[in-house]
XYZ file of C-alpha atoms in Angstrom:
763
model
C 3.824 -9.053 -31.692
C 6.173 -10.340 -29.847
C 9.792 -10.072 -31.516
C 13.037 -11.636 -30.316
C 15.934 -10.008 -28.936
C 19.177 -11.466 -27.671
C 21.758 -9.406 -25.462
C 24.676 -9.890 -23.407
C 24.178 -7.196 -20.867
C 27.668 -4.664 -20.545
C 25.283 -1.302 -21.123
C 22.289 -2.649 -23.384
C 20.844 -1.979 -26.363
C 17.704 -0.881 -28.686
C 15.512 -1.704 -31.427
C 12.173 0.301 -32.290
C 10.067 -1.375 -35.044
C 6.640 -2.079 -34.302
C 3.996 -4.399 -32.726
C 1.327 -5.469 -34.450
C -2.555 -5.765 -33.991
C -3.570 -9.402 -32.405
C -6.270 -11.456 -32.942
C -8.231 -11.988 -29.971
C -8.341 -16.065 -29.314
C -4.963 -17.345 -27.866
C -3.035 -15.765 -25.016
C 0.859 -15.931 -25.952
C 3.307 -14.954 -22.768
C 5.924 -12.974 -23.981
C 9.453 -13.310 -21.134
C 12.260 -11.709 -20.823
C 15.173 -14.373 -20.067
C 17.276 -12.463 -17.760
C 20.550 -14.377 -16.132
C 22.259 -12.280 -13.265
C 26.363 -12.342 -13.355
C 26.481 -15.463 -10.553
C 24.359 -17.242 -12.900
C 26.575 -16.575 -16.089
C 29.445 -17.433 -14.054
C 28.319 -21.108 -12.930
C 26.969 -21.913 -16.512
C 29.640 -20.469 -18.955
C 32.909 -20.946 -16.874
C 35.322 -21.817 -19.685
C 32.019 -22.200 -21.829
C 31.388 -20.004 -24.872
C 27.717 -18.428 -24.693
C 25.487 -20.994 -26.878
C 25.533 -23.580 -24.066
C 23.903 -21.089 -21.814
C 21.895 -19.893 -23.611
C 21.050 -23.511 -24.261
C 20.810 -24.458 -21.294
C 18.355 -21.444 -20.675
C 16.152 -22.213 -23.566
C 15.431 -25.837 -22.511
C 14.043 -24.309 -19.180
C 11.582 -21.856 -21.017
C 10.773 -25.384 -23.533
C 9.910 -27.195 -20.173
C 8.045 -24.546 -18.490
C 6.157 -23.922 -22.024
C 5.435 -27.648 -22.875
C 3.677 -28.086 -18.872
C 1.654 -24.349 -20.425
C 0.375 -26.169 -23.111
C -1.091 -28.932 -21.355
C -5.158 -29.004 -22.413
C -5.702 -29.342 -17.977
C -5.101 -25.766 -18.050
C -8.476 -25.642 -19.219
C -6.774 -22.642 -22.022
C -4.566 -21.750 -25.041
C -1.297 -20.355 -23.393
C 2.079 -20.124 -25.400
C 4.927 -19.195 -23.280
C 7.063 -17.329 -25.668
C 11.020 -15.674 -25.695
C 11.590 -12.638 -26.946
C 14.312 -11.197 -24.711
C 17.609 -12.487 -23.283
C 19.617 -10.583 -20.596
C 22.473 -11.893 -19.568
C 24.541 -9.407 -16.743
C 28.391 -10.450 -16.987
C 29.031 -6.907 -15.165
C 27.841 -7.464 -10.859
C 27.359 -3.317 -11.152
C 25.446 -2.864 -13.871
C 22.667 -6.179 -12.953
C 20.125 -6.396 -10.615
C 20.467 -5.683 -6.519
C 19.631 -10.196 -5.482
C 19.957 -10.867 -2.157
C 19.101 -14.208 -0.295
C 16.130 -11.951 0.840
C 13.512 -13.156 -1.795
C 11.586 -10.598 -1.580
C 13.959 -7.840 -1.308
C 15.589 -9.085 -4.669
C 12.333 -9.080 -6.500
C 11.465 -5.571 -5.348
C 14.944 -5.341 -6.962
C 14.408 -7.681 -10.028
C 11.369 -6.026 -10.527
C 12.553 -2.400 -10.982
C 16.052 -2.581 -12.750
C 13.914 -4.768 -15.503
C 11.785 -1.386 -16.715
C 14.324 0.243 -17.610
C 14.562 -2.310 -20.804
C 10.968 -2.608 -21.480
C 9.599 0.219 -23.320
C 6.029 1.779 -22.010
C 4.232 1.065 -25.432
C 2.675 -2.461 -25.791
C 3.156 -1.876 -29.895
C 7.309 -1.222 -29.571
C 9.430 -4.131 -30.300
C 11.061 -4.928 -27.300
C 8.447 -4.697 -25.274
C 7.029 -8.147 -23.181
C 4.619 -9.268 -20.782
C 6.762 -10.660 -17.861
C 10.182 -10.631 -16.820
C 12.485 -14.227 -15.240
C 15.447 -13.563 -12.973
C 17.905 -17.170 -13.208
C 19.916 -16.385 -10.137
C 22.609 -18.272 -8.052
C 21.874 -17.448 -5.029
C 20.350 -19.209 -2.475
C 16.630 -17.568 -1.780
C 15.446 -17.646 1.327
C 11.449 -16.493 2.419
C 9.784 -15.543 5.484
C 10.412 -18.520 7.189
C 13.226 -21.022 5.567
C 15.603 -20.754 2.746
C 13.694 -24.192 1.680
C 12.037 -21.176 -1.040
C 12.725 -22.309 -4.568
C 11.475 -18.990 -6.506
C 9.110 -15.556 -5.442
C 7.059 -13.921 -7.247
C 3.694 -11.455 -6.477
C 0.650 -13.100 -7.575
C -1.564 -11.414 -10.367
C 0.754 -9.128 -11.483
C 1.222 -10.000 -15.404
C 0.164 -7.424 -17.648
C 1.753 -4.847 -14.731
C 4.528 -3.713 -16.246
C 6.110 -2.312 -13.068
C 5.050 -5.851 -10.763
C 5.465 -9.276 -13.701
C 8.236 -10.446 -13.019
C 9.798 -13.731 -10.824
C 12.917 -14.265 -9.747
C 14.394 -18.131 -10.241
C 17.191 -20.421 -8.506
C 18.546 -21.766 -10.748
C 19.495 -25.402 -9.246
C 19.611 -27.237 -12.528
C 17.163 -28.709 -14.351
C 14.108 -28.989 -12.192
C 14.292 -25.238 -12.261
C 11.926 -25.529 -15.326
C 9.397 -25.857 -13.200
C 9.744 -23.746 -10.460
C 9.356 -21.092 -13.349
C 5.891 -22.786 -14.696
C 5.245 -22.707 -11.050
C 6.243 -18.807 -10.505
C 4.350 -18.052 -13.735
C 1.339 -19.472 -12.653
C 1.563 -17.245 -9.459
C 2.329 -14.741 -11.836
C -1.549 -15.269 -13.696
C -3.258 -15.769 -10.090
C -3.277 -18.916 -9.535
C -2.330 -19.444 -5.373
C -1.045 -23.124 -4.072
C -3.155 -26.570 -4.551
C -3.941 -26.516 -0.686
C -4.783 -22.676 0.143
C -8.386 -22.490 0.917
C -9.908 -21.272 -1.546
C -8.909 -24.356 -3.454
C -10.078 -27.298 -0.864
C -12.641 -24.780 -0.418
C -13.736 -24.828 -3.690
C -12.620 -28.432 -4.250
C -11.838 -29.724 -1.639
C -8.412 -31.774 -0.820
C -6.801 -32.326 -4.278
C -5.060 -35.582 -4.761
C -2.018 -36.175 -7.011
C 1.106 -33.428 -7.375
C 0.629 -30.611 -9.916
C 2.441 -28.067 -9.975
C 0.961 -25.326 -7.538
C 1.509 -27.542 -4.889
C 2.574 -25.700 -2.160
C 6.199 -27.829 -1.984
C 7.391 -29.380 -5.170
C 8.100 -32.910 -5.002
C 6.758 -34.368 -8.686
C 4.753 -33.722 -11.055
C 1.914 -35.720 -12.628
C 2.490 -35.019 -16.177
C -0.879 -37.337 -17.592
C -2.592 -33.899 -14.964
C -0.127 -31.663 -14.079
C -2.973 -28.373 -14.024
C -5.344 -28.904 -10.986
C -8.612 -27.262 -11.737
C -8.161 -25.018 -9.183
C -5.163 -23.681 -11.223
C -6.858 -24.419 -14.220
C -10.433 -22.152 -12.500
C -8.330 -19.331 -11.863
C -6.308 -18.365 -14.596
C -9.676 -18.830 -16.391
C -11.310 -16.590 -14.385
C -8.112 -14.235 -14.583
C -8.411 -14.277 -18.321
C -12.205 -13.896 -18.080
C -11.970 -10.789 -16.524
C -9.665 -8.967 -19.001
C -5.879 -9.119 -16.657
C -4.328 -10.944 -19.087
C -5.053 -8.915 -22.149
C -2.081 -8.332 -23.109
C -1.437 -11.509 -23.879
C -3.880 -11.180 -27.682
C -0.704 -11.038 -29.325
C 0.250 -13.233 -31.481
C 4.260 -14.222 -32.260
C 6.569 -13.521 -34.222
C 10.933 -13.893 -34.378
C 10.726 -15.492 -31.330
C 14.250 -17.721 -30.115
C 13.222 -20.623 -30.776
C 13.131 -23.117 -28.049
C 14.921 -26.790 -28.524
C 12.792 -29.485 -29.472
C 14.890 -32.180 -27.638
C 13.762 -33.368 -24.404
C 16.583 -31.783 -21.459
C 18.020 -35.703 -21.012
C 19.288 -35.636 -24.475
C 21.133 -32.403 -24.216
C 22.283 -33.073 -20.955
C 24.063 -35.948 -19.563
C 23.912 -37.259 -15.928
C 27.000 -35.637 -15.377
C 26.059 -32.160 -16.687
C 22.862 -32.972 -14.517
C 24.751 -33.268 -11.131
C 27.245 -30.994 -12.224
C 24.382 -27.850 -12.904
C 22.243 -29.166 -9.349
C 24.885 -28.682 -6.631
C 28.371 -28.022 -8.655
C 30.465 -28.520 -11.271
C 33.047 -31.352 -8.693
C 29.689 -33.499 -8.802
C 29.056 -36.230 -10.581
C 26.896 -39.470 -11.196
C 27.113 -41.037 -7.983
C 28.014 -44.639 -9.261
C 25.763 -46.647 -6.271
C 22.316 -45.048 -7.705
C 19.853 -47.963 -6.255
C 18.549 -49.454 -8.868
C 15.052 -49.376 -7.830
C 15.726 -45.279 -7.846
C 16.704 -45.149 -11.449
C 14.511 -42.610 -13.547
C 12.688 -41.247 -10.074
C 16.016 -39.692 -8.583
C 19.309 -38.290 -8.530
C 22.146 -38.914 -6.556
C 25.227 -36.834 -7.192
C 28.797 -37.673 -5.318
C 31.374 -34.675 -4.875
C 34.971 -35.432 -6.288
C 37.411 -36.904 -3.622
C 34.167 -37.526 -1.296
C 33.105 -41.211 -0.465
C 29.256 -40.486 -0.033
C 26.344 -39.910 -2.564
C 24.066 -36.815 -2.175
C 20.849 -35.806 -3.767
C 17.985 -33.477 -2.585
C 15.211 -35.343 -0.924
C 11.975 -36.547 -3.373
C 12.722 -34.039 -5.578
C 15.229 -34.588 -8.261
C 14.731 -37.176 -10.465
C 16.161 -37.200 -13.750
C 15.230 -35.179 -17.008
C 12.942 -36.580 -19.562
C 14.902 -37.922 -22.666
C 18.418 -39.658 -20.374
C 19.057 -42.641 -21.014
C 18.580 -45.394 -18.434
C 21.409 -47.589 -19.048
C 23.341 -44.441 -17.329
C 22.561 -45.570 -14.559
C 24.148 -48.753 -12.633
C 21.890 -51.732 -12.926
C 19.234 -49.759 -14.961
C 17.714 -51.493 -17.745
C 20.092 -51.874 -21.193
C 19.355 -50.426 -24.135
C 19.604 -47.196 -25.850
C 15.893 -47.318 -26.455
C 15.335 -46.581 -23.005
C 15.018 -42.820 -21.700
C 13.364 -41.943 -18.906
C 10.331 -40.483 -18.870
C 7.983 -38.720 -15.699
C 10.201 -40.474 -13.313
C 9.458 -43.800 -15.433
C 12.196 -45.518 -17.989
C 10.770 -46.166 -20.405
C 10.858 -48.760 -23.482
C 11.295 -47.073 -27.426
C 11.101 -48.942 -29.862
C 12.695 -47.759 -33.214
C 9.347 -48.283 -34.545
C 8.249 -45.036 -31.860
C 10.945 -43.283 -32.192
C 10.956 -43.226 -36.157
C 6.583 -42.265 -35.476
C 5.773 -38.189 -35.292
C 2.917 -37.313 -33.378
C 1.175 -34.223 -35.084
C -0.368 -31.575 -32.675
C -3.814 -32.899 -32.254
C -5.609 -28.796 -31.809
C -9.620 -29.302 -29.568
C -12.681 -28.876 -30.219
C -16.358 -27.870 -28.599
C -18.880 -30.274 -27.815
C -21.851 -29.716 -27.345
C -23.634 -27.452 -25.041
C -24.834 -28.584 -21.066
C -27.704 -27.978 -19.991
C -28.809 -24.174 -18.079
C -27.594 -24.073 -14.476
C -29.067 -23.187 -11.516
C -30.737 -19.488 -11.253
C -28.183 -17.394 -9.154
C -30.931 -15.298 -7.631
C -34.725 -16.350 -6.440
C -36.117 -13.004 -7.477
C -34.975 -10.063 -8.942
C -32.900 -11.186 -11.738
C -29.756 -13.535 -11.988
C -28.058 -15.592 -14.079
C -28.020 -18.829 -15.141
C -25.191 -21.063 -16.821
C -24.951 -23.154 -19.718
C -21.140 -24.983 -19.995
C -19.093 -26.634 -22.979
C -16.310 -28.526 -23.040
C -13.393 -28.681 -24.754
C -12.844 -32.433 -25.756
C -14.325 -33.067 -29.012
C -11.406 -33.636 -29.400
C -9.301 -32.863 -26.634
C -6.057 -31.354 -26.989
C -3.468 -33.412 -28.109
C 0.406 -33.688 -28.553
C 0.470 -29.792 -27.827
C -2.200 -29.062 -29.605
C -4.526 -25.771 -28.823
C -6.970 -25.719 -26.560
C -9.946 -25.226 -27.829
C -10.669 -20.830 -29.014
C -14.220 -19.016 -28.526
C -16.813 -18.863 -25.801
C -17.094 -21.455 -23.199
C -20.295 -20.600 -20.956
C -23.007 -18.957 -22.452
C -25.439 -16.812 -19.800
C -28.508 -15.820 -19.704
C -30.520 -13.891 -16.742
C -33.539 -15.488 -14.949
C -36.318 -15.410 -12.581
C -36.477 -11.282 -13.567
C -39.293 -11.407 -11.827
C -39.992 -8.756 -8.848
C -39.476 -9.362 -5.182
C -41.596 -9.832 -3.057
C -40.465 -6.890 -0.396
C -41.671 -3.547 1.563
C -38.217 -2.818 3.020
C -37.217 -0.849 0.179
C -33.116 -2.476 -0.121
C -31.205 -2.864 -2.708
C -29.584 -6.303 -3.383
C -26.386 -5.111 -2.827
C -27.501 -4.252 0.699
C -28.531 -7.320 1.296
C -24.895 -9.016 0.837
C -23.456 -6.920 3.085
C -26.411 -7.037 6.097
C -25.190 -10.614 6.278
C -21.807 -9.518 7.443
C -23.565 -7.769 10.584
C -22.434 -9.948 13.933
C -20.387 -9.594 17.085
C -17.512 -10.078 14.382
C -17.977 -6.334 13.873
C -17.735 -4.375 16.784
C -17.533 -0.669 17.220
C -16.189 1.191 19.917
C -19.217 1.223 22.589
C -18.776 -2.938 21.614
C -22.307 -2.676 19.297
C -22.334 -4.963 16.324
C -21.324 -1.887 13.066
C -24.032 -2.194 10.006
C -22.353 -2.454 6.471
C -24.156 -1.301 3.916
C -23.354 -0.827 0.432
C -20.169 1.862 -0.768
C -19.677 3.105 -4.380
C -18.458 6.500 -3.893
C -14.657 5.959 -4.469
C -15.183 2.377 -5.834
C -12.787 1.988 -9.205
C -15.741 1.197 -12.305
C -12.743 -2.197 -11.774
C -14.177 -3.179 -9.065
C -17.479 -1.758 -8.066
C -18.608 -6.136 -9.054
C -16.417 -6.402 -5.591
C -18.761 -5.731 -2.596
C -17.330 -3.256 -1.202
C -18.820 -2.467 2.063
C -18.878 0.449 4.311
C -19.858 1.076 8.361
C -22.996 3.283 8.728
C -21.208 7.235 10.568
C -18.707 5.512 9.429
C -15.646 6.514 6.551
C -14.598 2.115 7.502
C -15.071 0.252 4.288
C -13.729 -3.663 3.397
C -14.309 -5.859 0.676
C -16.239 -8.838 2.006
C -16.546 -10.688 -1.096
C -14.201 -10.382 -4.602
C -17.752 -11.119 -6.416
C -21.388 -9.701 -5.941
C -24.321 -12.227 -6.719
C -24.414 -12.560 -10.482
C -27.278 -10.138 -11.201
C -26.388 -7.460 -8.470
C -26.784 -4.180 -10.500
C -23.401 -2.297 -11.156
C -24.470 0.681 -9.133
C -26.969 2.493 -8.224
C -27.012 4.707 -10.953
C -27.135 1.703 -13.602
C -29.089 -1.309 -15.301
C -25.873 -3.236 -16.247
C -25.433 -6.422 -14.168
C -22.638 -7.926 -12.772
C -21.849 -11.514 -13.606
C -19.060 -12.901 -13.050
C -16.683 -10.119 -10.974
C -17.961 -8.351 -14.661
C -20.146 -5.399 -15.049
C -22.638 -5.948 -18.094
C -25.113 -4.300 -20.422
C -28.301 -5.234 -18.918
C -31.282 -2.891 -19.867
C -34.182 -1.955 -17.310
C -36.349 -4.808 -18.140
C -33.294 -6.799 -16.785
C -32.464 -9.255 -20.274
C -28.508 -9.065 -20.979
C -27.793 -6.850 -24.080
C -31.471 -5.529 -24.039
C -31.244 -1.442 -24.354
C -34.808 -1.088 -22.933
C -33.713 2.118 -20.173
C -35.486 3.997 -17.452
C -36.980 6.988 -18.871
C -37.338 10.230 -16.450
C -39.945 9.665 -14.474
C -38.592 5.615 -13.191
C -40.839 3.323 -15.553
C -39.028 1.043 -17.170
C -39.072 1.554 -21.347
C -41.662 4.625 -20.434
C -42.469 7.459 -22.661
C -41.748 10.345 -19.874
C -45.974 11.424 -19.169
C -46.338 10.179 -16.419
C -44.539 12.787 -14.012
C -43.870 16.207 -14.014
C -40.920 17.697 -12.945
C -40.796 19.888 -10.231
C -38.054 22.506 -9.568
C -37.186 25.722 -7.093
C -34.654 27.759 -5.646
C -33.840 29.768 -1.870
C -31.800 33.106 -2.144
C -32.298 33.497 1.467
C -31.588 32.273 4.946
C -31.678 32.772 8.372
C -29.255 31.470 10.956
C -29.550 27.560 11.826
C -31.878 24.689 9.973
C -34.092 26.521 7.559
C -36.111 24.296 5.978
C -36.280 23.798 1.601
C -38.411 21.907 0.084
C -39.513 17.893 1.597
C -39.417 15.608 -1.800
C -41.587 13.239 -1.142
C -42.346 9.442 -1.851
C -41.810 8.777 -5.974
C -39.562 10.741 -7.329
C -36.830 10.212 -9.289
C -33.683 12.078 -10.648
C -33.044 14.492 -8.051
C -30.964 17.217 -8.237
C -29.937 19.949 -5.449
C -26.828 21.776 -5.583
C -26.169 24.501 -3.330
C -23.241 27.472 -5.049
C -21.185 28.575 -2.904
C -21.686 32.409 -2.394
C -18.358 33.953 -4.178
C -16.999 30.893 -5.369
C -15.937 30.850 -1.294
C -15.274 26.989 -0.637
C -17.466 26.910 3.055
C -18.958 29.762 2.519
C -20.774 29.108 5.683
C -23.656 27.104 3.325
C -24.567 23.435 3.507
C -27.702 20.973 2.640
C -28.757 18.983 5.316
C -31.078 16.050 5.317
C -33.310 14.143 7.083
C -36.285 11.513 6.671
C -38.837 11.430 9.022
C -36.546 9.519 11.746
C -33.299 11.447 11.718
C -30.426 13.431 9.521
C -28.995 11.485 7.224
C -26.512 13.648 5.888
C -25.328 17.508 7.505
C -27.557 16.999 10.697
C -26.729 18.361 14.464
C -24.199 21.324 13.159
C -21.661 18.540 11.924
C -21.176 18.955 8.417
C -19.671 16.191 5.944
C -16.377 17.630 4.150
C -16.382 14.264 1.870
C -18.063 12.964 -0.783
C -20.226 9.468 0.477
C -23.372 7.977 -0.382
C -26.275 8.168 1.747
C -28.201 4.769 1.636
C -32.838 5.736 1.933
C -35.398 3.507 1.205
C -35.405 2.590 -2.401
C -32.318 5.092 -3.752
C -29.164 6.488 -2.884
C -28.049 9.608 -2.941
C -25.240 10.397 -3.671
C -23.373 13.489 -1.975
C -20.365 16.087 -3.412
C -19.197 16.857 0.126
C -19.124 20.922 1.393
C -15.232 21.004 0.131
C -16.374 22.193 -2.878
C -17.568 25.476 -4.564
C -20.485 23.567 -5.800
C -22.423 21.560 -3.144
C -24.624 19.202 -4.919
C -27.484 16.018 -3.666
C -27.856 13.736 -6.931
C -30.113 10.028 -7.553
C -31.599 9.106 -9.948
C -33.447 5.767 -8.837
C -36.993 5.869 -7.571
C -37.368 6.980 -3.270
C -39.126 5.126 -1.530
C -39.525 7.440 1.950
C -40.239 11.470 1.794
C -36.421 13.324 2.601
C -36.478 16.688 3.937
C -34.549 18.591 2.299
C -32.767 21.598 4.525
C -29.721 24.251 4.396
C -27.943 24.749 7.328
C -26.660 28.828 7.664
C -23.879 29.162 9.482
C -23.069 32.319 8.600
C -26.425 34.349 7.583
C -26.654 37.395 6.301
C -23.459 37.794 5.706
C -23.193 34.889 2.990
C -26.392 34.214 0.424
C -26.694 31.022 0.081
C -27.505 29.900 -3.974
C -29.243 26.614 -3.874
C -31.543 25.550 -6.501
C -33.817 21.886 -7.031
C -35.174 20.207 -9.230
C -36.864 15.973 -9.191
C -39.791 14.932 -11.370
C -43.204 13.111 -9.647
C -45.921 11.320 -10.785
C -48.840 12.960 -11.940
C -51.407 11.285 -9.205
C -48.914 11.911 -6.358
C -50.181 15.734 -4.504
C -47.434 18.099 -4.299
C -47.571 22.056 -2.721
C -44.007 23.436 -3.527
C -43.324 25.481 0.421
C -44.366 28.435 -0.129
C -47.414 28.875 -2.079
C -49.474 30.242 1.384
C -47.383 33.109 2.966
C -43.785 31.340 4.469
C -42.002 34.194 5.196
C -39.189 35.405 3.014
C -37.192 33.855 4.896
C -37.620 29.920 3.265
C -39.565 31.415 0.310
C -39.415 29.184 -3.040
C -39.118 30.885 -5.821
C -39.543 28.729 -9.793
C -36.953 29.194 -12.229
C -39.015 28.516 -15.427
C -37.518 26.009 -16.215
C -33.955 26.321 -17.536
C -30.544 25.184 -16.864
C -27.317 24.810 -17.371
C -26.405 21.795 -19.528
C -22.769 20.653 -19.208
C -20.833 19.774 -21.718
C -18.031 16.270 -21.253
C -14.827 17.607 -20.831
C -12.522 17.807 -23.615
C -9.032 15.687 -23.511
C -5.840 17.786 -21.825
C -4.182 20.760 -24.206
C -0.824 19.062 -22.959
C -0.189 15.699 -21.814
C 2.306 17.268 -19.535
C 3.023 20.820 -17.560
C 0.187 23.478 -17.308
C -2.444 22.710 -19.688
C -6.195 23.607 -20.642
C -9.699 21.503 -20.538
C -12.866 22.610 -21.819
C -16.353 22.044 -22.306
C -19.491 23.067 -23.399
C -21.690 25.289 -20.589
C -24.846 26.033 -22.623
C -28.266 27.625 -20.870
C -30.845 25.269 -22.143
C -34.602 25.395 -21.119
C -37.002 21.842 -20.247
C -37.160 21.102 -24.136
C -33.685 21.741 -24.714
C -33.675 24.850 -26.944
C -31.109 27.001 -26.147
C -32.432 30.182 -23.422
C -31.476 33.216 -22.019
C -32.889 32.806 -18.618
C -30.702 31.132 -16.641
C -28.640 32.856 -13.653
C -25.674 33.563 -14.634
C -23.831 33.258 -11.366
C -24.871 29.938 -11.137
C -22.523 29.192 -15.072
C -20.594 26.368 -14.793
C -16.681 27.028 -15.258
C -15.976 26.121 -18.826
C -12.910 25.821 -18.451
C -10.588 24.280 -15.494
C -5.911 23.373 -15.267
C -4.818 19.969 -16.226
C -2.147 18.460 -17.583
C 0.314 19.513 -13.999
C 3.132 16.354 -14.039
C 5.902 17.044 -15.177
C 6.964 16.836 -18.861
C 9.385 13.619 -19.797
C 13.300 15.426 -19.552
C 16.348 14.434 -21.603
C 18.924 12.400 -19.407
C 22.768 10.951 -20.697
C 22.806 7.108 -20.044
C 25.872 4.934 -19.473
C 28.685 4.559 -21.256
C 28.634 1.813 -23.898
C 31.385 -0.910 -24.928
C 34.922 0.206 -26.378
C 34.066 0.090 -30.066
C 37.827 -1.994 -29.816
C 38.885 -3.902 -27.065
C 42.360 -2.939 -27.480
C 44.355 -0.012 -28.785
C 42.682 3.202 -29.185
C 38.741 2.910 -29.384
C 35.013 5.077 -29.114
C 32.612 4.740 -26.828
C 29.494 6.635 -27.115
C 27.032 7.602 -24.695
C 23.063 7.919 -25.300
C 20.680 10.021 -24.729
C 17.470 8.339 -22.851
C 13.661 10.278 -21.825
C 12.905 9.474 -18.987
C 9.440 10.405 -17.300
C 8.855 11.608 -13.830
C 8.782 8.330 -12.256
C 12.607 7.971 -13.421
C 11.477 5.317 -15.776
C 12.331 5.661 -19.286
C 10.069 5.965 -22.366
C 9.853 6.811 -25.654
C 11.967 9.383 -27.466
C 9.247 11.765 -28.431
C 7.625 12.014 -25.441
C 10.752 14.105 -24.546
C 10.880 18.340 -25.876
C 13.435 17.440 -29.190
C 14.032 20.727 -30.499
C 16.200 20.561 -26.951
C 17.728 16.994 -27.073
C 20.691 16.471 -26.224
C 24.097 15.925 -28.788
C 25.003 11.950 -28.466
C 28.597 12.272 -26.778
C 31.340 10.648 -27.850
C 35.183 10.167 -26.479
C 38.056 7.912 -27.087
C 38.054 4.609 -24.878
C 41.436 2.181 -24.190
C 40.950 -0.641 -22.193
C 45.020 -2.317 -22.649
C 47.641 -2.316 -25.954
C 47.687 -3.730 -28.852
């Protein structure tokens, strides 16, 4: 949950109440509003605290109103849960006119006040800093705000810096928060590619002059924020707000007259220009500095604040019932003023027809949509919650191809062009990359140049219906991995059996096993795995547990080596594409070298052992795979091959491995354990496994340094005159320098809180 906290910052404050579970439908952006010393000095000079707080909350109220507009196509509530005002420049973030550096400094500084646990009272989702410092970008100093794109819910980067230039800063806040929610500018290449050139002054225009109040968000902005939420990047916003700082209800112009608006925009010496053109009433604010003959404004981007009385300008419409609304002087009758505009929450319309299928064969995805139009949200009512689109698989019939390549292979191959050449001028051959890709990114199109470690992310999303990886039947839908069975039905639990048959019972194949424990210098044949084999597992245990013991697995097809050929050994993990499957190689820098694949081979693969140590290092190779019963296979060595290449049956028993336990310690030196049991082909306990090949059942873990106690800054003196007391708090700091919960430090070694006398002046 989000809770309120207001701090006038000299050193800081804390609390420990708990947040509670959320309702999973509406998004609530819990914001901490920060004002640096330049803003505090400018706004509160000769003024009490309340006007600064009211001013900042007024800006946030305008931003919150824009985020409630149905053109965003999402229910987003902007709430303020904490406010920090920096009195002393030395304890605040370092802010210069370098926008990028100011953002980095503020992002680092705000982490000190954001507890890591989302259940903590003072945790917030994003931080905003207001400053009077003139912010400069890479090209000019016309920049009004800076933020990183798509960083919401990242506590280290979910922040923005806003140049406080008056009430118009409310729209800068709205714009920069849009970036934090992943929205690009409306004239970006992606927006133009999807929607063409967007008409109308929307919120994410690259240059802001005015805002279309009836449609503040462009279709491109709505699409980006929807995908951001649908892909799980905004899940930290699912908390319901509680005890937030209340935002002003009145329009800004009700509280701030035109003279105040001029002072906020240009300086305290400015007031409304008496010669304001009549045709620019409400649309353009002209101000004049005291003692100067000429008036000034900002070209096309400084309308009067909503709620400003129109007659305040020279020659404007008379009457107290005329106020500015969206840059236009609008008459409001007494009856309209008495009417209460109740919010109307939106409701879903009927489901639309199914769209086109993403694939013509092999299993694609089609969508049906519904709109929040029955009724449309009005007067700040909530946007519809729940499922806006549903999908199902389509065209699941197998593709009639003979090349044995996956659909992801085909997507990578589209980039085989003269745009990408190697050092010899040859076109690079792109193949899918699986190894080293985060599970969260497996529905992005990662492609690797064949015979190279170079890789690129060509697309943020693979085509809908692409499998999430070589070892699963789940498929990608809109960039997310969705459960699907081998029958290509979303949500299905039908699995491939060990024979590679969808929904089979495992009776159509047989298990082939073998081993090798002698070798001569060079390449030694182990076994040729026929086409049709599935669930391949090849292991080579290093001699005496020594890495690089001189024995290495090698693979070749009829054409050439595909692993560790020509006496060249790969130390890194890699994926090896073959027809119909991907062979996953552990790399040679491990004590257990291994090749795994669960898919059905569509070409034969020869397994060899490269021995560079000869008799000095005994190889210990084991392999197993499943082969259809109608595919003939003769074990190597059955017809009297030399003992150097003999294949010995295993008897069907193997080491079965459990999952690693959680580390015994979250930091420092701990241990993790797993069960290692010898089981036969039927799954029962056995005692015939090779003890020399028994995998480890314990490993070290938790090698990060533990958090340590550190003395915090001194508090303010308890008295403003005479002798008082000040305290120095004790903080728990992790290895990155970030403040964490006290319980993560060793409570037995917690230092005592330090106190001392203090005196500012005599009474």
